[in-house]
Amino acid sequence: MATDSWAQAVDEQEAAAESISSLQINEKDDKPKVEANGAKTEGNGNKTEGNTNKTEGNTNKTEGNTNKTEGNANKTEEDDKDDKAAQSLLNKLIRSNLVNTTNQVEVLQRDPSSPLYSVKSFEELRLKPQLLQGVYAMGFNRPSKIQETALPMMLAEPPQNLIAQSQSGTGKTAAFVLAMLSHVDPENKWPQCLCVSPTYELALQTGKVIEQMGKFYPEVQLVYAIRGNKLERGTRLQEQIVIGTPGTVLDWCQKLKFIDPKKIKVFVLDEADVMIATQGHQDQSIRIQRMLPKSCQMLLFSATFEETVWNFAKRIVPDPNIIKLKREEETLDTIKQYYVICNSKEEKFQALCNIYGAITIAQAMIFCHTRKTAGWLAGELSREGHQVALLSGEMQVEQRAAVIERFRDGKEKVLVTTNVCARGIDVEQVSVVINFDLPVDKDGNPDNETYLHRIGRTGRFGKRGLAINMVDSRFSMNILNRIQEHFNKKIEKLDTDDLDEIEKIAN
Ligand SMILES: Nc1ncnc2c1ncn2[C@@H]1O[C@H](COP(=O)(O)OP(=O)(O)OP(=O)(O)O)[C@@H](O)[C@H]1O
């Protein structure tokens, strides 16, 4: 058990996570998040505000799901989906800027003979002045790479269908939000745009972007179709944009008839790669799509584009234009990789202390296999006087985002985390990565992808980096050897009892 106050706080925090989660309903009622949602609906009077508040009852459940993501080896498909949804949400919460990329977009036009427009400014899009004002108020000066091509396609007359794939942070959400806002007729008091997201939280994030971008366009209203938002039977929605999760959207269209699907002009399916992780969501999305008129514009977005996503995308979007923006490749070329042989976690910790004693480490990320080891290590490091942040899967997703944000801002110098927790999260400036435990997949094989993502850097933004792997058994030595073979890059042995040797690695 923890002996110092900090480690004790961590223990308590982890132990309290469940009770925090069950307190959510009451707490959330006062959260600014709710007010932010309500703000957009002001013009609509109490009705929508009531709706918005009622939806909060749902929060607990979905966040409960998110918390499950911390499972290690024995992950189920459901956990996988939660994991992806949580990653996606975390990335959204911690990102404040566009992701830079040097890659060019690949475009596959439905009609290759039609000219391909791309824009370099928002003015060229002839947006409604209220929307242009909204875009500039968000601090956007010019379209992002994917927006340059996607926006003219989405705003064209007649509307064109689009499947777009690019990594998180490249401006997809902002693009389709602008398309939805451009296509609605504010005079018509019925739903015209339908957007489905995999989880309540992701829907809420998109809703916030709609609110921000539509700030100067108050005639356009938004409503959340999510479980827990119970409307009276016979209600006919007046809001022009509906954003929600597939199950509730389907119910609202089919069973409860709050929405007339025949009047929908734009259908957006966001985060398709997260969506397909749940079989039910796929089926529901397809059933929604089938209720929409042929003339409805279908748009689908995904951060990744595996075969399964592609198969699903083709069922949702007929005759699509396709835009792809490749992720910037990660490489180990600029990284110095070492391994250290130890016999126990205590020895690993000692090795770590020796490294810290010999070289100056501005910021490091340390990965452990289990939450227990991560907690223990964070406590030990803290006792040694390090400013440590611990990322634990027990935490609410917002709490995790806050921890990463503090670390990103340099408030803490060491971030200890479990494998699952930090997967897919980018903290670019970290120059030292320590694998306290090597990454393995659920079958006990080396997880090369995770290794690369943790340690690798993209070519252009790549600063030199240092990776240190702790090896404590024949099993982990075998994993290390296989990682080395896979990347065909030598991982050098480091003797952490030899201070001179450690000093050399910093040069
Ligand atoms: N044209 C732009 N100029 C400047 N910033 C932008 C622009 N478009 C989007 N952004 C900002 O960049 C960040 C990422 O954009 P956005 O959320 O739209 O990307 P995304 O591809 O949908 O990623 P995710 O799937 O993680 O949400 C956001 O903070 C957004 O406000």
Coordinates of C-alpha atoms and ligand atoms in Angstrom, one line a residue:
M1 CA 0.0 0.0 0.0
A2 CA 1.1 3.5 -0.6
T3 CA 3.0 5.2 2.1
D4 CA 3.5 8.8 0.9
S5 CA 0.6 11.2 0.4
W6 CA 1.0 11.4 -3.4
A7 CA 0.9 7.6 -4.0
Q8 CA -1.9 7.3 -1.5
A9 CA -3.8 9.9 -3.5
V10 CA -3.3 7.8 -6.6
D11 CA -4.6 4.7 -4.8
E12 CA -7.6 6.6 -3.5
Q13 CA -8.2 8.0 -6.9
E14 CA -8.2 4.6 -8.6
A15 CA -10.3 3.1 -5.9
A16 CA -12.7 6.0 -6.0
A17 CA -13.1 5.9 -9.8
E18 CA -16.3 3.8 -9.6
S19 CA -18.0 6.0 -7.1
I20 CA -17.0 9.1 -9.1
S21 CA -18.6 7.5 -12.1
S22 CA -21.8 6.8 -10.2
L23 CA -22.0 10.4 -9.1
Q24 CA -21.9 11.7 -12.6
I25 CA -25.6 12.3 -13.1
N26 CA -25.9 14.8 -10.4
E27 CA -22.6 16.5 -10.9
K28 CA -23.0 16.8 -14.6
D29 CA -26.2 18.8 -14.2
D30 CA -24.1 21.8 -13.2
K31 CA -21.3 21.3 -15.7
P32 CA -20.6 24.1 -18.2
K33 CA -20.7 21.4 -20.9
V34 CA -24.4 21.3 -20.5
E35 CA -24.7 25.0 -20.6
A36 CA -22.7 25.1 -23.7
N37 CA -25.1 22.8 -25.3
G38 CA -28.0 24.7 -24.0
A39 CA -26.6 28.0 -25.4
K40 CA -27.2 27.0 -28.9
T41 CA -30.7 26.1 -28.2
E42 CA -31.6 29.3 -26.5
G43 CA -33.6 30.6 -29.4
N44 CA -35.6 27.4 -29.1
G45 CA -36.8 28.2 -25.6
N46 CA -37.1 25.7 -22.9
K47 CA -37.9 22.7 -24.9
T48 CA -34.5 22.0 -26.2
E49 CA -32.8 23.0 -23.0
G50 CA -35.0 20.5 -21.3
N51 CA -33.9 17.9 -23.9
T52 CA -30.3 18.7 -23.5
N53 CA -30.4 18.3 -19.7
K54 CA -32.3 15.1 -19.9
T55 CA -29.7 13.6 -22.0
E56 CA -27.3 13.8 -19.2
G57 CA -28.8 10.7 -17.7
N58 CA -27.0 8.9 -20.4
T59 CA -23.6 10.1 -19.6
N60 CA -23.0 7.8 -16.8
K61 CA -23.6 4.7 -18.9
T62 CA -21.4 5.7 -21.8
E63 CA -18.6 6.9 -19.6
G64 CA -18.8 3.7 -17.7
N65 CA -18.1 2.0 -20.9
T66 CA -15.2 4.2 -21.6
N67 CA -13.7 3.3 -18.3
K68 CA -13.7 -0.3 -19.3
T69 CA -11.0 0.4 -21.9
E70 CA -8.2 -0.4 -19.5
G71 CA -8.5 -4.2 -19.9
N72 CA -5.1 -5.6 -20.9
A73 CA -4.7 -8.9 -22.5
N74 CA -8.2 -10.3 -22.3
K75 CA -9.9 -7.6 -24.2
T76 CA -13.3 -8.3 -25.8
E77 CA -14.6 -6.8 -29.0
E78 CA -16.8 -4.5 -27.0
D79 CA -13.7 -3.3 -25.0
D80 CA -12.0 -2.7 -28.3
K81 CA -14.7 -0.5 -29.5
D82 CA -14.7 1.5 -26.2
D83 CA -11.0 1.7 -26.5
K84 CA -11.2 3.2 -29.9
A85 CA -13.9 5.6 -28.9
A86 CA -12.0 6.7 -25.9
Q87 CA -8.8 7.2 -27.9
S88 CA -10.7 9.3 -30.4
L89 CA -12.3 11.3 -27.7
L90 CA -9.0 11.9 -25.9
N91 CA -7.3 13.0 -29.0
K92 CA -10.1 15.5 -29.6
L93 CA -10.0 16.8 -26.1
I94 CA -6.2 17.3 -26.0
R95 CA -5.8 18.7 -29.5
S96 CA -6.0 22.4 -30.1
N97 CA -4.5 22.5 -33.6
L98 CA -4.5 20.9 -37.0
V99 CA -2.2 18.0 -37.5
N100 CA 0.5 18.9 -39.9
T101 CA 1.2 16.7 -42.9
T102 CA 3.4 16.8 -45.9
N103 CA 1.4 14.2 -47.8
Q104 CA -0.9 15.1 -50.6
V105 CA -4.5 14.1 -50.7
E106 CA -5.5 11.3 -53.1
V107 CA -8.8 11.9 -54.8
L108 CA -10.9 9.4 -56.7
Q109 CA -13.8 11.1 -58.4
R110 CA -17.1 9.4 -59.1
D111 CA -17.0 11.1 -62.5
P112 CA -13.4 11.5 -63.5
S113 CA -14.2 13.8 -66.4
S114 CA -15.7 16.5 -64.1
P115 CA -13.2 19.2 -63.1
L116 CA -11.7 18.8 -59.7
Y117 CA -12.0 22.0 -57.6
S118 CA -9.9 22.7 -54.7
V119 CA -9.9 25.9 -52.7
K120 CA -7.1 27.8 -50.9
S121 CA -9.4 30.2 -49.0
F122 CA -12.8 30.0 -47.3
E123 CA -14.0 33.0 -49.4
E124 CA -13.8 31.0 -52.5
L125 CA -16.5 28.7 -51.1
R126 CA -19.1 31.5 -51.2
L127 CA -20.3 30.6 -47.7
K128 CA -23.2 32.4 -46.1
P129 CA -21.7 35.5 -44.3
Q130 CA -22.8 34.2 -40.9
L131 CA -20.9 31.0 -41.5
L132 CA -17.8 32.7 -42.8
Q133 CA -17.9 34.8 -39.7
G134 CA -18.2 31.6 -37.6
V135 CA -15.2 30.0 -39.3
Y136 CA -13.0 33.0 -38.7
A137 CA -14.2 33.4 -35.1
M138 CA -12.9 29.8 -34.6
G139 CA -9.5 31.1 -35.7
F140 CA -9.4 29.2 -39.1
N141 CA -7.5 31.3 -41.6
R142 CA -7.5 28.9 -44.5
P143 CA -8.8 25.4 -45.3
S144 CA -6.8 22.4 -44.1
K145 CA -5.4 20.0 -46.7
I146 CA -8.4 17.7 -46.6
Q147 CA -10.8 20.6 -46.5
E148 CA -9.3 22.1 -49.7
T149 CA -10.7 19.3 -51.7
A150 CA -13.5 18.0 -49.5
L151 CA -15.4 21.3 -49.1
P152 CA -15.9 22.1 -52.8
M153 CA -17.2 18.6 -53.3
M154 CA -19.5 18.7 -50.3
L155 CA -20.9 22.2 -51.2
A156 CA -21.3 21.5 -54.9
E157 CA -24.8 21.5 -56.6
P158 CA -26.1 18.9 -57.0
P159 CA -24.7 17.5 -53.8
Q160 CA -22.0 14.9 -54.1
N161 CA -21.5 11.9 -51.9
L162 CA -18.1 11.5 -50.2
I163 CA -16.0 9.0 -48.4
A164 CA -13.1 10.7 -46.7
Q165 CA -10.3 9.2 -44.7
S166 CA -7.6 11.0 -42.9
Q167 CA -6.1 10.7 -39.4
S168 CA -7.6 12.4 -36.4
G169 CA -6.9 16.2 -36.3
T170 CA -6.8 16.9 -40.0
G171 CA -10.1 18.9 -40.1
K172 CA -12.8 16.4 -41.1
T173 CA -15.3 17.4 -38.4
A174 CA -15.0 21.0 -39.2
A175 CA -15.5 20.2 -42.9
F176 CA -18.7 18.3 -42.5
V177 CA -20.1 20.6 -39.9
L178 CA -19.6 23.5 -42.4
A179 CA -21.3 21.4 -45.1
M180 CA -24.3 20.6 -42.9
L181 CA -24.7 24.3 -41.8
S182 CA -24.5 25.4 -45.4
H183 CA -27.2 23.0 -46.6
V184 CA -29.9 23.6 -44.1
D185 CA -32.7 26.0 -44.8
P186 CA -33.4 27.8 -41.5
E187 CA -36.9 28.7 -42.6
N188 CA -37.9 25.0 -42.6
K189 CA -38.6 23.9 -39.1
W190 CA -37.8 20.2 -39.4
P191 CA -34.7 18.0 -39.4
Q192 CA -32.7 18.3 -42.6
C193 CA -29.2 17.0 -41.6
L194 CA -28.6 13.8 -39.7
C195 CA -25.2 13.0 -38.2
V196 CA -24.4 9.7 -36.4
S197 CA -21.5 9.2 -34.1
P198 CA -20.4 6.1 -32.2
T199 CA -20.8 7.4 -28.7
Y200 CA -22.6 10.0 -26.7
E201 CA -19.4 11.9 -25.9
L202 CA -18.2 11.9 -29.5
A203 CA -21.7 13.2 -30.6
L204 CA -21.4 15.9 -28.0
Q205 CA -18.0 17.0 -29.3
T206 CA -19.3 17.3 -32.8
G207 CA -22.3 19.2 -31.4
K208 CA -19.9 21.7 -29.8
V209 CA -18.3 22.3 -33.2
I210 CA -21.7 22.9 -34.7
E211 CA -22.5 25.4 -31.9
Q212 CA -19.2 27.2 -32.4
M213 CA -19.4 27.4 -36.1
G214 CA -23.0 28.3 -36.2
K215 CA -22.6 31.0 -33.5
F216 CA -23.7 33.7 -35.9
Y217 CA -26.5 31.7 -37.4
P218 CA -28.9 31.3 -34.5
E219 CA -31.9 30.3 -36.6
V220 CA -30.3 26.9 -37.1
Q221 CA -31.0 24.6 -34.2
L222 CA -29.5 21.4 -33.0
V223 CA -30.9 18.5 -31.1
Y224 CA -29.1 15.4 -29.6
A225 CA -30.6 12.0 -30.4
I226 CA -29.1 10.0 -27.7
R227 CA -30.5 7.4 -25.2
G228 CA -31.8 9.2 -22.2
N229 CA -33.1 12.1 -24.2
K230 CA -36.8 11.2 -23.8
L231 CA -39.2 13.2 -25.9
E232 CA -43.0 13.0 -25.6
R233 CA -44.6 10.7 -28.0
G234 CA -46.0 12.5 -31.0
T235 CA -43.2 15.1 -30.9
R236 CA -42.2 16.4 -34.3
L237 CA -38.7 17.9 -34.1
Q238 CA -38.3 21.5 -35.3
E239 CA -34.4 21.5 -35.1
Q240 CA -32.8 21.4 -38.5
I241 CA -29.8 19.3 -37.4
V242 CA -29.9 16.1 -35.4
I243 CA -26.8 14.5 -34.0
G244 CA -26.8 11.3 -32.2
T245 CA -25.9 7.6 -31.8
P246 CA -27.2 5.1 -34.3
G247 CA -29.7 3.3 -32.1
T248 CA -31.5 6.3 -30.9
V249 CA -31.5 8.0 -34.3
L250 CA -33.0 4.8 -35.8
D251 CA -35.7 4.8 -33.1
W252 CA -36.5 8.5 -33.7
C253 CA -36.8 7.9 -37.4
Q254 CA -38.7 4.6 -37.4
K255 CA -40.5 3.7 -34.2
L256 CA -41.1 7.1 -32.6
K257 CA -41.3 9.1 -35.8
F258 CA -39.8 12.3 -34.3
I259 CA -37.9 12.7 -37.6
D260 CA -39.2 12.3 -41.1
P261 CA -36.3 10.6 -42.8
K262 CA -37.6 11.5 -46.2
K263 CA -36.9 15.1 -45.5
I264 CA -33.2 14.6 -44.7
K265 CA -30.9 16.3 -47.2
V266 CA -27.5 15.5 -45.6
F267 CA -26.5 12.3 -43.8
V268 CA -23.2 12.2 -42.1
L269 CA -21.6 9.1 -40.6
D270 CA -18.6 10.1 -38.5
E271 CA -15.8 7.9 -37.1
A272 CA -16.7 4.9 -39.3
D273 CA -13.7 2.9 -38.0
V274 CA -15.0 3.3 -34.4
M275 CA -18.5 2.6 -35.5
I276 CA -17.9 -0.7 -37.2
A277 CA -16.3 -2.1 -34.0
T278 CA -19.9 -2.6 -32.8
Q279 CA -21.9 -4.9 -35.1
G280 CA -25.1 -3.4 -33.9
H281 CA -24.0 0.1 -34.9
Q282 CA -23.3 -1.1 -38.4
D283 CA -26.7 -2.6 -38.9
Q284 CA -28.5 0.4 -37.4
S285 CA -26.5 2.8 -39.6
I286 CA -27.4 0.8 -42.7
R287 CA -31.1 0.7 -41.6
I288 CA -31.1 4.5 -41.2
Q289 CA -29.4 5.0 -44.5
R290 CA -32.1 2.9 -46.3
M291 CA -34.9 5.2 -45.0
L292 CA -33.3 8.3 -46.5
P293 CA -34.3 9.6 -50.0
K294 CA -32.1 8.8 -53.0
S295 CA -31.3 12.5 -53.3
C296 CA -29.9 12.7 -49.8
Q297 CA -26.2 13.6 -49.7
M298 CA -24.3 10.8 -47.9
L299 CA -20.9 11.6 -46.3
L300 CA -18.7 9.1 -44.4
F301 CA -15.6 9.9 -42.4
S302 CA -13.0 7.6 -41.0
A303 CA -9.5 8.0 -39.4
T304 CA -8.4 4.7 -40.8
F305 CA -9.3 2.7 -43.8
E306 CA -9.0 -1.0 -43.4
E307 CA -10.9 -3.4 -45.6
T308 CA -13.8 -3.7 -43.1
V309 CA -14.2 0.1 -43.0
W310 CA -14.2 0.2 -46.8
N311 CA -16.8 -2.5 -47.1
F312 CA -19.1 -0.7 -44.7
A313 CA -18.5 2.7 -46.4
K314 CA -19.6 1.3 -49.7
R315 CA -22.9 0.2 -48.2
I316 CA -23.5 3.6 -46.7
V317 CA -22.4 5.8 -49.5
P318 CA -23.5 5.0 -53.1
D319 CA -21.5 6.5 -56.0
P320 CA -18.9 8.1 -53.8
N321 CA -16.1 10.5 -54.4
I322 CA -13.2 9.3 -52.3
I323 CA -10.6 11.4 -50.6
K324 CA -7.7 9.9 -48.7
L325 CA -4.9 11.6 -46.9
K326 CA -2.1 9.3 -45.8
R327 CA -0.8 9.4 -42.3
E328 CA 2.7 10.8 -42.1
E329 CA 4.9 7.7 -41.8
E330 CA 6.6 7.0 -38.6
T331 CA 10.3 5.9 -38.6
L332 CA 12.9 4.7 -36.1
D333 CA 15.7 6.3 -38.1
T334 CA 16.3 9.2 -35.8
I335 CA 15.8 7.2 -32.7
K336 CA 18.6 5.7 -30.6
Q337 CA 17.4 2.4 -29.1
Y338 CA 18.8 0.6 -26.1
Y339 CA 17.9 -2.3 -23.8
V340 CA 18.8 -2.9 -20.2
I341 CA 18.9 -6.3 -18.5
C342 CA 17.3 -6.6 -15.1
N343 CA 15.9 -9.3 -12.9
S344 CA 12.9 -7.7 -11.2
K345 CA 10.8 -4.6 -11.2
E346 CA 12.9 -3.2 -8.4
E347 CA 16.0 -3.6 -10.5
K348 CA 14.3 -1.9 -13.4
F349 CA 13.4 0.9 -11.1
Q350 CA 17.0 1.1 -10.0
A351 CA 18.2 1.2 -13.6
L352 CA 15.8 4.0 -14.2
C353 CA 17.2 5.9 -11.3
N354 CA 20.7 5.4 -12.6
I355 CA 19.7 6.8 -16.0
Y356 CA 18.1 9.8 -14.4
G357 CA 21.2 10.3 -12.3
A358 CA 23.5 10.3 -15.3
I359 CA 21.6 12.3 -18.0
T360 CA 19.3 15.2 -18.1
I361 CA 15.8 14.1 -19.3
A362 CA 13.5 17.0 -20.0
Q363 CA 10.4 14.8 -20.3
A364 CA 9.9 11.1 -20.4
M365 CA 7.0 8.7 -21.0
I366 CA 7.2 5.4 -19.3
F367 CA 5.0 2.5 -20.4
C368 CA 4.0 -0.4 -18.1
H369 CA 2.0 -3.4 -18.9
T370 CA -0.4 -3.3 -15.9
R371 CA -2.1 -0.6 -14.0
K372 CA -0.6 -2.0 -10.8
T373 CA 3.0 -1.7 -12.0
A374 CA 2.3 1.8 -13.3
G375 CA 0.8 2.9 -10.0
W376 CA 3.7 1.3 -8.1
L377 CA 6.3 2.9 -10.3
A378 CA 4.7 6.3 -10.2
G379 CA 4.8 6.1 -6.4
E380 CA 8.5 5.1 -6.3
L381 CA 9.5 7.9 -8.8
S382 CA 7.5 10.4 -6.9
R383 CA 9.3 9.4 -3.7
E384 CA 12.5 10.0 -5.5
G385 CA 11.4 13.6 -6.0
H386 CA 10.2 13.4 -9.6
Q387 CA 7.2 15.3 -10.8
V388 CA 5.1 12.4 -12.0
A389 CA 1.8 12.2 -13.8
L390 CA 0.0 8.9 -13.8
L391 CA -2.4 8.0 -16.6
S392 CA -4.8 5.4 -15.4
G393 CA -7.6 3.7 -17.2
E394 CA -9.7 4.0 -14.0
M395 CA -9.9 7.7 -14.6
Q396 CA -12.7 9.3 -16.5
V397 CA -11.8 10.2 -20.0
E398 CA -11.8 13.9 -19.2
Q399 CA -9.5 13.3 -16.3
R400 CA -7.1 11.4 -18.5
A401 CA -7.2 14.3 -21.0
A402 CA -6.4 16.7 -18.2
V403 CA -3.4 14.6 -17.2
I404 CA -2.1 14.5 -20.7
E405 CA -2.7 18.2 -21.1
R406 CA -0.7 19.0 -18.0
F407 CA 2.1 16.8 -19.2
R408 CA 2.0 18.3 -22.7
D409 CA 2.3 21.8 -21.1
G410 CA 5.4 20.6 -19.1
K411 CA 3.8 20.8 -15.7
E412 CA 5.0 17.3 -15.1
K413 CA 8.2 15.8 -16.3
V414 CA 7.4 12.1 -16.2
L415 CA 4.3 10.4 -17.5
V416 CA 3.7 6.9 -16.4
T417 CA 1.1 5.0 -18.2
T418 CA -0.2 1.6 -19.1
N419 CA 0.0 0.4 -22.7
V420 CA -3.7 0.6 -23.4
C421 CA -4.2 3.9 -21.9
A422 CA -1.9 5.9 -24.1
R423 CA -2.3 4.0 -27.3
G424 CA -2.9 6.3 -30.2
I425 CA -2.3 9.4 -28.2
D426 CA 0.3 11.9 -29.5
V427 CA 2.5 13.8 -27.2
E428 CA 5.0 15.0 -29.7
Q429 CA 7.7 16.7 -27.7
V430 CA 8.7 13.7 -25.6
S431 CA 12.3 12.8 -26.4
V432 CA 12.8 9.9 -24.1
V433 CA 10.5 6.8 -24.1
I434 CA 11.0 4.0 -21.6
N435 CA 9.4 0.7 -22.1
F436 CA 9.3 -0.5 -18.5
D437 CA 7.5 -3.5 -20.0
L438 CA 7.7 -4.3 -23.7
P439 CA 4.6 -4.0 -25.7
V440 CA 3.0 -7.4 -26.4
D441 CA -0.4 -8.2 -28.0
K442 CA -3.0 -10.4 -26.4
D443 CA -1.4 -13.6 -27.7
G444 CA 2.0 -12.6 -26.1
N445 CA 3.6 -11.7 -29.4
P446 CA 5.5 -8.4 -29.9
D447 CA 3.2 -5.5 -30.7
N448 CA 5.4 -3.9 -33.3
E449 CA 2.9 -1.3 -34.3
T450 CA 2.6 0.0 -30.8
Y451 CA 6.4 0.0 -30.4
L452 CA 6.7 2.1 -33.5
H453 CA 4.0 4.4 -32.6
R454 CA 5.4 5.0 -29.1
I455 CA 9.0 5.5 -30.2
G456 CA 8.9 6.5 -33.8
R457 CA 8.7 10.0 -35.1
T458 CA 7.4 11.3 -38.4
G459 CA 10.1 12.3 -40.9
R460 CA 9.5 16.0 -41.0
F461 CA 8.8 16.8 -37.4
G462 CA 11.1 14.2 -36.1
K463 CA 13.5 15.3 -33.5
R464 CA 16.1 12.9 -32.3
G465 CA 14.8 10.5 -29.7
L466 CA 16.0 8.0 -27.2
A467 CA 14.2 4.7 -26.4
I468 CA 15.1 2.4 -23.5
N469 CA 13.7 -1.0 -23.2
M470 CA 13.7 -2.9 -19.9
V471 CA 14.2 -6.7 -20.3
D472 CA 13.6 -8.8 -17.2
S473 CA 13.1 -12.4 -18.5
R474 CA 13.9 -14.7 -21.4
F475 CA 10.4 -14.1 -22.6
S476 CA 11.0 -10.3 -22.8
M477 CA 14.5 -10.9 -24.4
N478 CA 12.8 -12.9 -27.0
I479 CA 10.2 -10.2 -27.6
L480 CA 13.0 -7.6 -27.9
N481 CA 14.9 -9.7 -30.4
R482 CA 11.8 -10.1 -32.5
I483 CA 11.1 -6.4 -32.5
Q484 CA 14.7 -5.8 -33.5
E485 CA 14.3 -8.2 -36.4
H486 CA 11.0 -6.8 -37.5
F487 CA 12.4 -3.3 -37.9
N488 CA 15.8 -4.5 -38.9
K489 CA 17.3 -1.9 -36.5
K490 CA 19.8 -2.7 -33.9
I491 CA 18.9 -2.2 -30.3
E492 CA 22.1 -1.7 -28.3
K493 CA 22.7 -3.1 -24.8
L494 CA 23.2 -0.6 -22.1
D495 CA 24.9 -1.2 -18.7
T496 CA 23.1 1.1 -16.3
D497 CA 25.7 0.4 -13.6
D498 CA 28.3 2.2 -15.7
L499 CA 27.6 5.9 -15.5
D500 CA 30.1 6.8 -18.2
E501 CA 28.3 4.5 -20.6
I502 CA 24.9 6.1 -19.8
E503 CA 26.3 9.5 -20.3
K504 CA 27.4 8.6 -23.8
I505 CA 23.9 7.8 -24.9
A506 CA 22.8 11.4 -24.3
N507 CA 25.3 12.7 -26.9
Ligands
LIG1 N1 -9.0 25.1 -41.5 C1 -8.6 25.1 -40.2 N2 -7.7 25.9 -39.8 C2 -7.3 25.9 -38.5 N3 -7.7 25.0 -37.6 C3 -8.6 24.1 -38.0 C4 -9.1 24.1 -39.3 N4 -10.0 23.0 -39.4 C5 -10.0 22.4 -38.2 N5 -9.2 23.0 -37.3 C6 -8.9 22.7 -35.9 O1 -8.0 21.6 -35.9 C7 -8.4 20.6 -35.0 C8 -8.8 19.3 -35.6 O2 -9.9 19.5 -36.5 P1 -11.1 18.4 -36.6 O3 -11.6 18.1 -35.2 O4 -12.1 19.0 -37.5 O5 -10.3 17.2 -37.2 P2 -10.8 15.7 -37.4 O6 -10.0 15.2 -38.6 O7 -12.2 15.7 -37.4 O8 -10.2 15.0 -36.1 P3 -11.0 14.2 -35.1 O9 -11.6 13.0 -35.8 O10 -10.0 13.9 -34.0 O11 -12.0 15.2 -34.6 C9 -9.6 21.2 -34.2 O12 -9.1 21.9 -33.1 C10 -10.1 22.2 -35.2 O13 -10.8 23.3 -34.5

